[in-house]
Every structure is written in structure tokens, then in C-alpha cells.
Coordinates of C-alpha atoms in Angstrom, one line a residue:
Chain S
M11 CA 0.1 -0.2 0.0
K12 CA 2.3 2.1 -0.7
N13 CA 1.5 6.7 -1.0
F14 CA -1.3 6.3 0.5
K15 CA -2.8 9.0 0.8
L16 CA -5.9 10.7 0.1
T17 CA -7.1 14.4 -0.4
R18 CA -10.9 15.2 -0.4
R19 CA -13.6 14.1 -3.5
D20 CA -11.1 11.8 -4.4
A21 CA -11.4 9.8 -1.3
L22 CA -14.8 9.3 -2.6
K23 CA -14.5 9.3 -6.0
A24 CA -12.0 6.7 -6.1
T25 CA -13.0 5.0 -3.5
G26 CA -15.6 4.1 -5.9
A27 CA -13.2 4.0 -9.3
S28 CA -11.0 1.5 -7.2
L29 CA -14.0 -1.4 -6.7
A30 CA -14.9 -0.7 -9.9
A31 CA -11.6 -1.1 -11.5
S32 CA -11.4 -4.3 -9.8
A33 CA -14.3 -5.7 -10.3
A34 CA -14.9 -5.5 -13.7
L35 CA -17.1 -2.2 -13.0
T36 CA -17.9 0.6 -15.6
S37 CA -18.1 3.8 -16.0
G38 CA -18.3 6.7 -17.9
C39 CA -14.9 6.5 -19.0
S40 CA -12.2 5.7 -16.3
E41 CA -10.6 2.6 -17.0
A42 CA -13.0 -0.3 -17.6
P43 CA -11.0 -3.8 -17.6
K44 CA -14.1 -5.5 -19.6
S45 CA -15.8 -4.2 -22.1
V46 CA -19.4 -3.8 -21.4
S47 CA -22.4 -6.0 -22.6
G48 CA -24.8 -3.1 -22.5
P49 CA -28.5 -3.9 -24.4
K50 CA -28.3 -4.8 -28.7
S51 CA -30.2 -3.8 -30.9
I52 CA -33.1 -6.3 -32.1
N53 CA -34.3 -6.1 -36.4
G54 CA -32.9 -2.6 -36.5
V55 CA -34.4 -0.9 -33.1
M56 CA -32.0 0.5 -31.3
P57 CA -31.9 -0.1 -27.8
W58 CA -32.7 2.8 -24.7
S59 CA -31.0 2.7 -21.7
N60 CA -30.5 4.8 -19.0
W61 CA -26.9 6.0 -17.7
A62 CA -26.4 3.6 -15.2
G63 CA -27.6 0.6 -17.2
N64 CA -30.6 -0.4 -15.3
Q65 CA -33.4 0.7 -17.4
V66 CA -33.5 -0.5 -20.9
C67 CA -36.6 -0.4 -23.4
Y68 CA -37.2 -0.5 -27.1
P69 CA -39.1 2.2 -28.5
A70 CA -40.9 2.1 -31.7
E71 CA -40.3 5.7 -32.3
R72 CA -37.9 8.1 -31.1
M73 CA -39.1 11.7 -32.6
R74 CA -37.0 15.5 -31.6
P75 CA -39.3 18.0 -32.9
R76 CA -37.5 21.3 -34.0
N77 CA -39.7 23.4 -32.6
E78 CA -43.1 24.5 -30.9
E79 CA -45.1 24.2 -33.8
A80 CA -43.7 20.2 -34.4
L81 CA -44.3 19.6 -31.3
V82 CA -48.1 20.8 -30.7
S83 CA -48.5 18.6 -34.1
L84 CA -46.6 15.4 -32.6
L85 CA -48.8 16.4 -30.1
R86 CA -52.2 16.9 -31.7
E87 CA -52.0 13.6 -34.1
S88 CA -50.2 11.2 -31.1
S89 CA -52.4 9.1 -29.9
G90 CA -50.2 6.6 -28.0
K91 CA -47.5 6.8 -25.1
I92 CA -45.2 9.4 -24.8
R93 CA -42.3 9.8 -22.9
A94 CA -40.1 12.6 -23.0
V95 CA -36.6 11.8 -22.7
G96 CA -33.4 14.4 -21.6
A97 CA -30.4 13.0 -20.0
G98 CA -31.1 8.8 -18.5
H99 CA -29.8 10.2 -15.9
S100 CA -33.2 9.0 -14.1
F101 CA -32.3 5.6 -11.6
S102 CA -36.1 5.5 -11.9
A103 CA -38.9 4.0 -14.6
L104 CA -39.1 7.0 -15.5
V105 CA -38.1 7.6 -19.3
P106 CA -38.7 3.7 -20.4
T107 CA -41.5 3.4 -22.9
D108 CA -42.5 0.6 -26.0
E109 CA -43.8 3.4 -27.6
T110 CA -42.7 6.9 -28.7
M111 CA -39.1 8.6 -27.0
L112 CA -39.7 12.5 -26.8
S113 CA -35.7 14.4 -27.0
M114 CA -36.3 18.0 -26.3
A115 CA -32.3 18.4 -27.9
R116 CA -33.9 20.9 -30.2
F117 CA -34.8 22.9 -27.6
R118 CA -31.3 24.2 -26.2
G119 CA -29.4 26.9 -25.2
V120 CA -30.7 30.8 -23.5
K121 CA -33.8 32.3 -24.9
D122 CA -34.0 35.6 -23.1
I123 CA -32.4 37.5 -20.3
N124 CA -33.4 39.6 -17.8
Y125 CA -31.1 42.0 -16.7
E126 CA -33.2 43.8 -14.1
T127 CA -34.5 41.0 -12.3
K128 CA -32.3 38.5 -13.2
E129 CA -33.9 36.0 -14.3
V130 CA -33.3 34.0 -17.8
T131 CA -35.7 31.7 -20.8
V132 CA -34.1 29.0 -20.8
G133 CA -35.2 26.2 -23.7
A134 CA -36.3 22.7 -21.5
G135 CA -33.3 20.0 -23.1
T136 CA -30.8 22.8 -22.0
R137 CA -28.3 20.9 -20.7
L138 CA -26.6 22.6 -17.3
A139 CA -23.6 21.8 -17.7
A140 CA -24.5 24.4 -20.9
L141 CA -25.9 26.3 -18.8
G142 CA -24.0 26.9 -15.6
D143 CA -21.1 28.4 -18.2
A144 CA -24.1 30.4 -21.0
L145 CA -24.7 31.9 -17.0
A146 CA -20.9 32.9 -16.7
A147 CA -20.3 34.1 -20.0
E148 CA -23.6 36.6 -19.4
G149 CA -22.1 37.8 -16.4
L150 CA -24.4 36.3 -14.5
G151 CA -24.5 32.7 -12.0
M152 CA -27.3 30.3 -11.2
I153 CA -28.5 30.6 -6.8
N154 CA -27.4 27.1 -6.6
M155 CA -26.9 23.7 -8.1
P156 CA -26.3 19.9 -7.9
D157 CA -23.7 18.8 -8.2
V158 CA -24.0 16.1 -11.3
N159 CA -24.8 19.0 -14.2
T160 CA -25.2 16.3 -16.9
Q161 CA -28.4 16.3 -16.8
S162 CA -31.3 18.2 -19.0
L163 CA -33.0 21.0 -17.7
A164 CA -36.4 19.9 -18.2
G165 CA -35.6 16.8 -16.5
A166 CA -33.8 17.9 -13.5
I167 CA -37.1 20.8 -12.5
A168 CA -39.5 17.3 -13.5
T169 CA -37.7 15.5 -10.4
S170 CA -37.2 18.2 -7.8
T171 CA -33.5 17.5 -8.9
H172 CA -31.5 19.8 -6.0
G173 CA -27.7 20.9 -4.2
T174 CA -27.4 21.4 -0.8
G175 CA -27.5 24.7 1.4
Q176 CA -30.6 24.5 3.4
K177 CA -31.0 28.5 2.6
F178 CA -31.4 26.4 -1.1
G179 CA -33.8 25.6 -3.0
S180 CA -34.7 22.7 -5.3
L181 CA -34.3 24.2 -8.9
S182 CA -37.5 23.7 -9.4
H183 CA -38.1 25.9 -6.1
Y184 CA -36.1 28.5 -8.7
V185 CA -38.7 28.4 -11.2
T186 CA -40.7 31.7 -11.7
G187 CA -42.5 30.0 -15.3
L188 CA -42.6 27.5 -17.7
T189 CA -44.6 26.8 -21.2
L190 CA -46.0 23.2 -21.0
V191 CA -47.7 21.6 -24.2
T192 CA -50.1 19.0 -23.1
A193 CA -51.2 16.3 -24.9
A194 CA -53.7 18.2 -26.4
G195 CA -51.5 20.3 -28.3
D196 CA -52.5 22.8 -25.5
V197 CA -49.2 25.7 -25.4
L198 CA -50.0 26.9 -21.1
K199 CA -47.8 29.7 -20.4
C200 CA -47.8 29.4 -16.4
S201 CA -46.2 31.1 -14.2
A202 CA -47.5 32.8 -10.2
L203 CA -49.8 34.4 -12.2
E204 CA -50.9 32.7 -14.7
N205 CA -52.1 29.8 -15.0
K206 CA -51.1 29.0 -11.0
D207 CA -51.8 25.7 -10.7
V208 CA -50.2 23.9 -13.3
F209 CA -47.3 26.2 -12.3
D210 CA -47.8 24.3 -8.4
A211 CA -47.2 21.0 -10.4
A212 CA -45.4 21.9 -13.3
R213 CA -42.2 23.0 -11.6
C214 CA -42.0 18.9 -10.3
N215 CA -44.1 17.5 -12.9
I216 CA -42.3 13.3 -13.7
G217 CA -43.2 14.0 -17.1
S218 CA -46.5 12.6 -16.2
L219 CA -48.7 16.7 -17.2
G220 CA -47.4 17.3 -20.5
I221 CA -43.9 18.5 -22.6
I222 CA -41.9 21.8 -20.8
T223 CA -40.7 23.3 -23.8
D224 CA -38.6 26.5 -22.1
V225 CA -37.8 27.7 -18.3
T226 CA -37.6 30.4 -16.7
L227 CA -35.4 30.5 -13.5
Q228 CA -34.2 33.1 -10.6
V229 CA -30.7 33.7 -11.2
R230 CA -28.2 36.5 -9.6
D231 CA -25.2 37.7 -10.4
N232 CA -21.7 35.8 -10.5
Y233 CA -19.9 34.6 -7.7
Y234 CA -17.0 33.2 -6.7
L235 CA -16.7 30.0 -3.8
K236 CA -14.2 28.3 -1.9
E237 CA -15.1 24.4 -1.0
R238 CA -13.2 23.2 1.8
S239 CA -13.2 19.7 2.8
E240 CA -12.7 17.9 5.6
M241 CA -12.5 14.3 6.8
L242 CA -13.7 14.0 10.8
P243 CA -14.0 11.1 13.8
L244 CA -18.0 10.7 13.3
E245 CA -18.9 12.5 16.7
E246 CA -16.9 15.1 16.2
A247 CA -18.0 14.9 12.7
F248 CA -21.9 15.2 13.7
E249 CA -21.9 17.8 16.5
K250 CA -20.1 20.3 13.4
M251 CA -23.0 19.2 11.6
E252 CA -25.5 19.7 13.5
K253 CA -24.6 23.5 14.7
M254 CA -23.7 24.6 11.3
R255 CA -27.2 23.4 10.8
L256 CA -29.0 25.2 13.1
A257 CA -26.7 28.3 11.5
K258 CA -27.8 27.9 7.9
Q259 CA -24.4 26.9 7.0
H260 CA -24.0 25.7 3.1
F261 CA -22.7 22.7 3.4
E262 CA -22.7 18.2 2.2
A263 CA -21.2 15.8 3.8
Y264 CA -20.2 12.1 3.5
G265 CA -20.3 9.4 5.8
L266 CA -17.6 6.0 4.7
P267 CA -19.2 3.1 5.6
H268 CA -18.0 1.0 7.7
S269 CA -15.4 3.9 9.6
N270 CA -15.9 6.0 11.9
H271 CA -15.5 9.5 9.5
V272 CA -17.9 11.6 7.8
L273 CA -16.6 14.2 5.3
V274 CA -17.8 17.8 5.5
I275 CA -17.7 19.6 2.2
E276 CA -17.6 23.5 3.1
F277 CA -18.9 25.6 0.3
S278 CA -17.9 29.8 0.8
E279 CA -18.4 32.6 -1.1
V280 CA -15.4 34.5 -1.8
S281 CA -14.3 37.1 -3.9
K282 CA -13.2 36.5 -7.6
E283 CA -9.6 38.6 -6.2
E284 CA -9.9 35.8 -3.6
S285 CA -10.3 32.9 -5.3
D286 CA -8.0 33.7 -8.0
A287 CA -5.0 33.9 -5.4
N288 CA -5.6 30.7 -4.6
Q289 CA -6.3 28.9 -7.7
K290 CA -4.1 25.7 -7.7
E291 CA -3.4 22.3 -10.2
E292 CA -5.3 19.5 -9.3
N293 CA -3.1 16.0 -8.9
S294 CA -5.7 13.6 -7.9
S295 CA -4.4 10.3 -10.2
D296 CA -1.9 9.3 -7.4
V297 CA -5.3 9.4 -5.2
Y298 CA -6.6 7.4 -7.5
E299 CA -4.1 4.7 -8.5
S300 CA -3.5 4.0 -4.4
F301 CA -7.8 3.5 -3.9
R302 CA -7.2 1.0 -7.1
T303 CA -5.0 -0.8 -4.9
L304 CA -6.1 -0.2 -2.1
A305 CA -9.2 -1.9 -3.2
G306 CA -7.4 -5.0 -4.9
V307 CA -6.7 -5.7 -1.4
I308 CA -10.5 -5.3 -0.2
E309 CA -11.6 -7.6 -3.1
A310 CA -8.7 -9.8 -2.6
A311 CA -8.9 -10.2 1.4
P312 CA -12.3 -8.9 2.2
F313 CA -12.7 -9.6 5.5
L314 CA -10.3 -6.6 5.2
R315 CA -12.8 -3.7 4.4
G316 CA -12.7 -2.5 8.1
A317 CA -10.0 -1.9 9.1
V318 CA -8.7 -0.4 5.7
M319 CA -11.6 1.5 5.8
S320 CA -11.1 2.6 9.6
I321 CA -7.8 3.2 8.6
G322 CA -7.1 5.4 5.2
P323 CA -9.7 8.4 6.0
R324 CA -7.1 9.3 9.0
T325 CA -4.8 9.9 5.7
V326 CA -7.6 12.4 4.1
E327 CA -5.5 15.8 4.5
I328 CA -8.0 19.1 4.6
E329 CA -8.2 21.2 1.2
E330 CA -9.2 23.9 -0.4
R331 CA -10.7 24.4 -3.4
Y332 CA -11.6 28.0 -5.2
G333 CA -13.3 28.6 -9.0
A334 CA -16.1 29.8 -10.0
W335 CA -20.2 28.5 -8.5
N336 CA -20.2 26.7 -12.1
E337 CA -16.5 24.7 -11.8
I338 CA -17.0 24.4 -7.9
F339 CA -20.6 23.2 -8.5
G340 CA -20.2 20.6 -11.5
N341 CA -18.6 17.3 -10.9
V342 CA -18.1 14.3 -13.4
R343 CA -19.9 11.9 -12.0
D344 CA -17.1 9.3 -14.3
I345 CA -18.2 6.1 -12.0
R346 CA -22.0 4.5 -13.0
F347 CA -23.9 3.2 -9.9
N348 CA -27.5 2.9 -8.6
E349 CA -28.4 5.4 -6.2
M350 CA -31.5 5.4 -4.0
E351 CA -31.9 9.0 -2.3
Y352 CA -35.0 9.9 0.8
T353 CA -35.4 13.3 2.1
V354 CA -36.4 13.5 5.8
V355 CA -37.7 16.4 7.6
A356 CA -34.0 18.8 8.2
E357 CA -34.5 18.4 12.0
D358 CA -34.3 14.7 11.7
G359 CA -31.9 14.1 8.9
L360 CA -28.7 13.6 11.4
A361 CA -30.4 11.1 13.1
C362 CA -31.5 8.8 10.3
F363 CA -27.9 9.6 9.2
R364 CA -27.2 8.0 11.8
E365 CA -29.3 4.7 11.6
V366 CA -27.7 4.6 8.1
L367 CA -24.2 4.3 8.9
D368 CA -24.7 1.9 12.4
T369 CA -27.1 -0.5 10.0
I370 CA -24.4 -1.5 8.4
K371 CA -22.3 -1.7 10.3
E372 CA -24.0 -3.9 12.4
K373 CA -25.8 -5.6 9.2
N374 CA -22.4 -6.1 7.7
I375 CA -23.8 -5.2 4.4
D376 CA -21.1 -5.3 1.7
V377 CA -20.9 -1.8 0.3
I378 CA -17.5 0.7 0.4
F379 CA -20.3 3.3 -1.1
P380 CA -19.5 6.8 0.9
I381 CA -23.4 7.6 1.9
E382 CA -24.3 11.4 0.6
F383 CA -26.4 13.9 2.5
R384 CA -27.4 17.8 2.2
Y385 CA -29.5 19.7 3.8
I386 CA -32.4 21.5 1.4
G387 CA -34.7 24.7 1.6
E388 CA -38.9 24.2 1.0
D389 CA -40.8 25.1 -1.4
D390 CA -44.3 25.2 -2.1
I391 CA -43.9 23.3 -5.2
W392 CA -46.6 20.2 -4.2
L393 CA -44.8 16.8 -5.3
S394 CA -41.4 18.0 -4.4
Q395 CA -39.9 16.3 -1.7
F396 CA -38.9 19.7 -0.1
Y397 CA -43.4 20.9 0.0
K398 CA -43.7 23.2 3.3
R399 CA -40.8 21.2 4.9
A400 CA -37.4 22.0 4.8
G401 CA -35.3 18.8 4.9
A402 CA -32.6 16.2 5.1
A403 CA -31.9 14.1 1.5
I404 CA -29.8 11.2 2.7
S405 CA -28.7 9.3 -0.7
V406 CA -27.3 5.8 -0.6
H407 CA -25.6 3.7 -4.0
N408 CA -23.8 0.5 -5.1
F409 CA -21.5 0.3 -8.3
H410 CA -23.7 -0.3 -11.6
D411 CA -23.4 -4.2 -11.9
K412 CA -23.1 -4.9 -7.5
P413 CA -26.4 -6.3 -5.6
H414 CA -28.1 -3.0 -4.8
K415 CA -31.6 -4.4 -3.9
A416 CA -31.1 -5.9 -0.3
Y417 CA -29.4 -3.0 0.8
F418 CA -31.5 -0.5 -0.8
S419 CA -34.2 -2.2 1.1
E420 CA -32.7 -2.0 3.8
M421 CA -32.1 1.3 3.9
E422 CA -35.7 2.2 2.5
A423 CA -37.4 0.9 5.6
I424 CA -35.6 3.1 7.7
F425 CA -36.1 6.4 5.8
D426 CA -40.0 4.8 6.3
R427 CA -39.1 5.2 9.6
Y428 CA -38.4 9.0 9.3
Q429 CA -41.5 9.1 7.0
G430 CA -38.9 9.3 4.4
R431 CA -40.5 10.5 0.7
P432 CA -37.9 9.1 -2.3
H433 CA -36.4 11.5 -4.4
W434 CA -38.5 10.8 -7.8
G435 CA -36.0 10.1 -10.0
K436 CA -34.1 7.8 -7.9
L437 CA -35.2 3.9 -7.0
H438 CA -37.8 3.5 -4.7
N439 CA -40.5 1.5 -4.1
K440 CA -43.4 4.2 -3.2
T441 CA -46.9 3.9 -4.9
E442 CA -49.9 5.9 -4.6
K443 CA -50.5 4.1 -1.7
E444 CA -47.9 5.9 0.1
F445 CA -47.9 9.7 -2.1
S446 CA -50.8 10.1 -1.2
V447 CA -49.7 10.3 2.5
L448 CA -46.7 12.1 1.4
Y449 CA -48.0 15.2 -0.1
P450 CA -51.0 16.7 0.9
Q451 CA -51.9 18.2 -2.3
W452 CA -51.5 14.4 -4.0
N453 CA -54.9 14.2 -5.0
A454 CA -54.8 17.8 -6.3
F455 CA -51.8 17.3 -8.8
K456 CA -53.5 13.9 -10.0
E457 CA -56.7 15.9 -10.8
L458 CA -55.0 18.6 -12.7
R459 CA -53.3 15.3 -13.7
Q460 CA -56.3 14.0 -15.1
R461 CA -57.5 17.3 -16.3
L462 CA -54.8 17.9 -19.1
D463 CA -54.0 14.2 -19.8
P464 CA -57.4 13.1 -19.7
E465 CA -56.1 9.7 -22.6
R466 CA -53.0 9.0 -20.0
Q467 CA -50.9 9.4 -22.1
F468 CA -47.6 10.3 -20.8
I469 CA -48.5 7.6 -18.2
N470 CA -46.5 4.5 -19.0
Q471 CA -45.3 1.9 -17.1
H472 CA -43.6 2.9 -13.9
L473 CA -46.0 6.1 -14.0
E474 CA -49.0 3.6 -13.6
T475 CA -48.0 1.7 -10.1
I476 CA -47.9 5.8 -9.0
F477 CA -51.1 7.3 -10.6
P478 CA -53.3 4.4 -11.6
V479 CA -56.4 4.7 -12.8
Chain N
M30 CA -11.9 23.0 -66.1
S31 CA -15.6 21.8 -65.6
I32 CA -18.1 22.5 -63.6
R33 CA -17.8 19.2 -62.4
F34 CA -14.3 19.3 -61.5
F35 CA -14.3 22.4 -60.1
L36 CA -16.9 21.3 -57.8
L37 CA -15.1 18.2 -56.8
S38 CA -12.3 19.8 -55.8
L39 CA -13.7 22.2 -54.2
L40 CA -14.9 20.0 -52.3
I41 CA -11.4 17.9 -51.5
S42 CA -9.5 21.3 -50.6
A43 CA -12.6 22.2 -48.4
P44 CA -12.3 22.0 -44.4
Y45 CA -14.8 19.6 -44.1
S46 CA -16.3 21.8 -40.8
S47 CA -16.9 24.0 -42.8
W48 CA -19.0 22.2 -45.0
A49 CA -19.6 19.2 -44.2
I50 CA -21.1 18.8 -39.7
D51 CA -24.6 19.2 -39.2
P52 CA -24.1 21.8 -36.7
F53 CA -26.1 20.1 -34.2
T54 CA -23.8 16.9 -34.6
I55 CA -21.1 19.2 -32.7
E56 CA -23.4 20.1 -30.1
L57 CA -24.7 16.5 -29.0
Y58 CA -20.2 16.7 -29.3
Q59 CA -20.8 19.1 -27.2
S60 CA -22.6 18.2 -24.4
S61 CA -22.1 14.3 -24.9
C62 CA -19.1 13.1 -26.1
V63 CA -16.4 15.8 -25.5
I64 CA -16.2 14.8 -21.7
C65 CA -14.4 12.3 -21.9
H66 CA -13.0 11.7 -25.6
E67 CA -11.9 15.5 -26.1
N68 CA -8.3 13.9 -23.4
G69 CA -8.3 11.4 -24.2
A70 CA -10.1 10.2 -19.9
G71 CA -10.2 7.1 -19.1
G72 CA -7.8 5.3 -23.1
A73 CA -10.9 6.7 -24.9
P74 CA -9.5 7.1 -28.4
K75 CA -8.9 11.3 -29.1
S76 CA -11.5 13.4 -30.6
F77 CA -9.4 14.2 -33.7
D78 CA -6.9 12.2 -34.1
D79 CA -6.6 10.5 -36.6
N80 CA -3.6 8.0 -35.9
V81 CA -6.2 6.2 -32.4
W82 CA -9.7 6.2 -35.2
Q83 CA -7.4 4.5 -37.9
D84 CA -7.0 0.9 -36.4
R85 CA -10.8 1.2 -35.8
L86 CA -12.4 2.6 -38.2
A87 CA -11.6 -0.2 -39.9
K88 CA -12.9 -2.4 -37.5
G89 CA -16.5 -1.3 -40.3
S90 CA -18.5 1.7 -39.4
D91 CA -21.2 -1.4 -37.9
V92 CA -19.2 -2.4 -34.7
L93 CA -18.2 0.8 -34.3
L94 CA -21.0 1.6 -34.0
Q95 CA -22.9 -1.2 -32.0
N96 CA -20.0 -0.4 -29.5
V97 CA -21.9 2.5 -29.1
I98 CA -25.2 1.4 -28.6
S99 CA -24.1 -1.7 -26.4
G100 CA -21.7 0.6 -24.4
Y101 CA -17.7 -0.8 -25.0
K102 CA -14.9 -0.7 -22.6
G103 CA -15.3 2.5 -20.3
M104 CA -18.1 4.4 -22.4
P105 CA -21.5 3.8 -21.4
P106 CA -24.3 1.8 -23.6
L107 CA -25.2 5.1 -25.5
G108 CA -22.0 6.5 -24.2
M109 CA -23.7 9.4 -22.6
C110 CA -26.2 10.7 -25.4
S111 CA -29.3 9.4 -24.4
D112 CA -31.7 10.9 -26.6
C113 CA -29.3 10.7 -29.6
T114 CA -30.9 8.2 -32.7
Q115 CA -28.3 6.0 -34.6
E116 CA -28.4 8.4 -37.5
D117 CA -26.8 11.1 -34.4
F118 CA -24.5 8.2 -33.6
V119 CA -23.4 7.4 -37.3
D120 CA -23.0 11.8 -37.6
L121 CA -20.8 11.3 -34.7
I122 CA -19.0 8.9 -34.9
A123 CA -17.9 10.2 -38.5
Y124 CA -16.9 13.8 -36.5
I125 CA -15.3 12.3 -34.3
S126 CA -12.6 10.1 -35.5
T127 CA -11.8 12.4 -38.8
E128 CA -9.6 15.7 -38.3
Q129 CA -9.9 18.6 -38.0
A130 CA -9.3 21.9 -39.9
E131 CA -8.0 24.5 -37.4
E132 CA -10.9 28.1 -38.2

């Protein structure tokens, strides 16, 4: 175990990367020793698969309207099932259909900027990374951003995708207007002043109301961040996190399974000058390789896992990183995995997080993937996980070709005890029965959904369990 | 010089990117492929580098297309472009495997 010294996110990323290398996992663009055996075309029909590879389908038709007029015609003439596809980052079966798969890739880019109100109107198919670059170039910034930025804007909005920080809402929270085309081909402009009921539902719509063509977002002036990462012993970390929660500080944390350590990552706004003065070259390749070696040891001798996971984190140094908001928030996830995420009431977050980490240890669950912990502010969006309650989102992962069902099932039982609400785009086993209790506006959403899509054209097999007839 | 020969010579001498690439293909490349292929991350064949693409192209376009669709080595199925069509992938392979003239 030579040169074993770790830094901030590399510890997390490399934990995954290393296991990937040793267990022949596949990744985005990481080295992988074996070929992927993904779905193949059947009778000339190209398969669709999500990023994680756990959802596959064979759509009979793939449509990509060029503009709103073409989209309206398509919807007016279509009578079959239609599912919109974005970047394919949802783990749940939101997209799969054997009928029509609709891409909004022609609806991309910033369409309008109101510099006075700091609002931007953006094409629904715009990827978050591209939006970040476009805004930064205009001297603007998103108020907050998810830590993965490859999703399409409409997909992220449809599932209340979020970053971290109790002072901040999810992406959906910053939507001030949107355009929705219904199954009948009606174009609805929605905001707090116009079609308000549709607006309150469509800001987190699970792709079940129609097709969104553009979204207007509240943004702010460009800004710079300092990110400080520190690996702390478990009790010290929990004490610090509780203080930061009460002070509503901007941070996230990663608990390392089978270890008594938590990585705490704090964000603070700094001046451009301070950011520029603290630029340094990132160097993680040695760390990456070190963790590969480490995981090789775990794979070869699993009984050493506890010791290795306990000793490793102690070597992680404090690290600081400076940069523009979109550089700091955006991360490449180049290790494929499956994920479950539940949001519990913010005040219960740390207790739930502790129970998750304790259960993994007590039940000796075979996982080394870090547990992600984030706070998010409340909103008033009907099906948002943060509806009328600030939340603590806890995410559990396992590599995409490692067993995850038993692990996730154990975790889901914990989340249920805390009345957790699942992330719509991540794996869960909830049906309408549970959702109708978890969401006070459930019936209002259902009625509106039925009004906008009476023939159930936007309902696929997965959504049948959520919105049964 | 006949018109036909003149047009042909224009085609040959013109920078490939200035006349043949659909801007939408470039957009798809930027949003999905560039992350790994720009610098050859994780062993991905580097974009626009004839040297690394020659052997791959020799396998035949059908093989390359199937590799993108099903995934190959470090590349996930559909190569990070979940909403690409088969035609998009054909265009992207042609784009990425061809040396691009400087603007």
C-alpha cells in the first residue's frame, strides 16, 4: 500500500473507482478492464438505456421536434404513449416506453435574459453544464446547482433535483415561469400569475403533465466559491454538522461505510480576487491509483475491509478549492452506480443518517460507497420532496453491477420510519398508497394531471403504479 | 476546368468542418462526448486524432455503431447521449474520427 494519501473528493470518487477497477465495473470514461455487455439492437430497433444501465427499453419511435409548432402538431396527431427523455440520469423507470420517446434536444440554449430581474428563459433540453457556462459568460450565476450537472434542465425540474444548503431550494424552487404543451397540443404559459395551479404542479411534474418547452429561472450575479473539505471522526463531524445546520451554513457530507469518519465539505462565497489568488493545479492521479490498489486489497481480502476503511480516512488531508460557482458545483460522475435517495425532515436528518451508517455496520452490508448527506430548503411545489418542509436528503449508492436491492431495501425501511419522501428520479418502491399520505396536495395534482392528460398518454408502466386509474 | 471538376476540387480542398458537419452534431458532441473523448480520458480514443481512429475505423462502421449502442470498455451504453438516434451516432462517429481543420 504505497503512497497512500488521500484528498477530499478523490477519497469518495476513488473509493468507487477503485472498486470499479477491481470488480470489472464500467464507468463513464474511467479505465475499465472488461467490455460492457449492454443492450443490443433487435430487428433494427435501437435500445434505450439510462446512464446507470438499470433501465432499458425499445421505443418504436424516436421523435425530436424542431420547434414548438412541430411539437404541438406531433402531440395533436399522436394517440399513443409518449415519454420525454433527457440525459437519462434517472435511475427510476420514468423514461422507458415501447411507444414514442421524445427528445427535446432541439430546445436548447438561453432564449432570453432579463438583466433587471435576473431571470433567464432557457430551452427545456439544455444541459445544466451548458447552462452554467452560458450564464457565467453573461456575468450571471445559478443560485444553487446539483453536484452532477449533465442532466437536462426539464429533467432536473421534473424531479426536483437539488444541490445542497438549507438556505437554498431545489432547482424547481427557482423556476419563475414555464411553457407546457399538453397532450391536446395546447400551449400553457405558467407562472405565479398565470395558470398558477399548473405552475405549482409542473415545477415538479415527473414528466406526467405534458412537455415543457422552456423554463424561466431566477438567477443572480456571477460569484465565486471556496470549497473546504475535511475528514472528521464521526462524533466530531455530527457535532459540527448540527451546529452548521442551526446556522444554516452551506455544506454537504459523506459518511464512509464501515468507518468512523465523515467527510464534511463546506462552501463559502469569496471574491474573484481571493479565488484567483488561490488557484492551484489539481492532482489526483496518484490518489486515484492508490485507492485502486486499496480496493484490490479489499476485493482480495474482504475481511480487511473494516480495517482498511478505518485507517484510510485518517490519512485524508484538509483541502481547499477555489473557483467560479459552476466550476465548484459541477462534478463528473465517471463511475456508474445505482442510487436511492430519501428526504426526511431537516431536524431528523442527522438521526436518520446515523441510523443508516450504524445499520450498514451492524448488518455487515457489503458496501463501501459513501453515503451522501445534504440539506435543502422548503418550497411550495405540490410534489416536491421539500413541499412545506426543509429536508435532509440522504443518498445511498452501489456500483451499477453490484447487488443493490437488499441494501436499498434495508435503507428504505429506515427512511420510512422517518416519513421520508423518495427522490422521483432515483430508486424507490413507493406507490400511490404511500404518496397520497406523504404529499398533502396529492389529490390536487392527480386531478390536474387527469385534466391535462385525460387519455393517459404520458403514463408509462412505472407511472401506472404512481397514478393508477 | 469543367464545372464538375471545379466543384469536386472545392470539396476536396475545403476544410471538412466548414461544409459537411451538421452544427447539431457538434452540439451533441459538446454535450455528450467531449467529456471523455476530448482528452482521451480513461483510454477513450481521442477526438479528431487520425492515428487512434484508423484501426477502429478498419473494424467497420457497423461495429463502431454497435459499440456505442451497447457500450464498450469504459463507455456506457449510448455513450452518454441518452436521447441520440442511430443516425446521430453515425454522424458523431464520423465527426469524432476525422481530423478537423483549424478554423
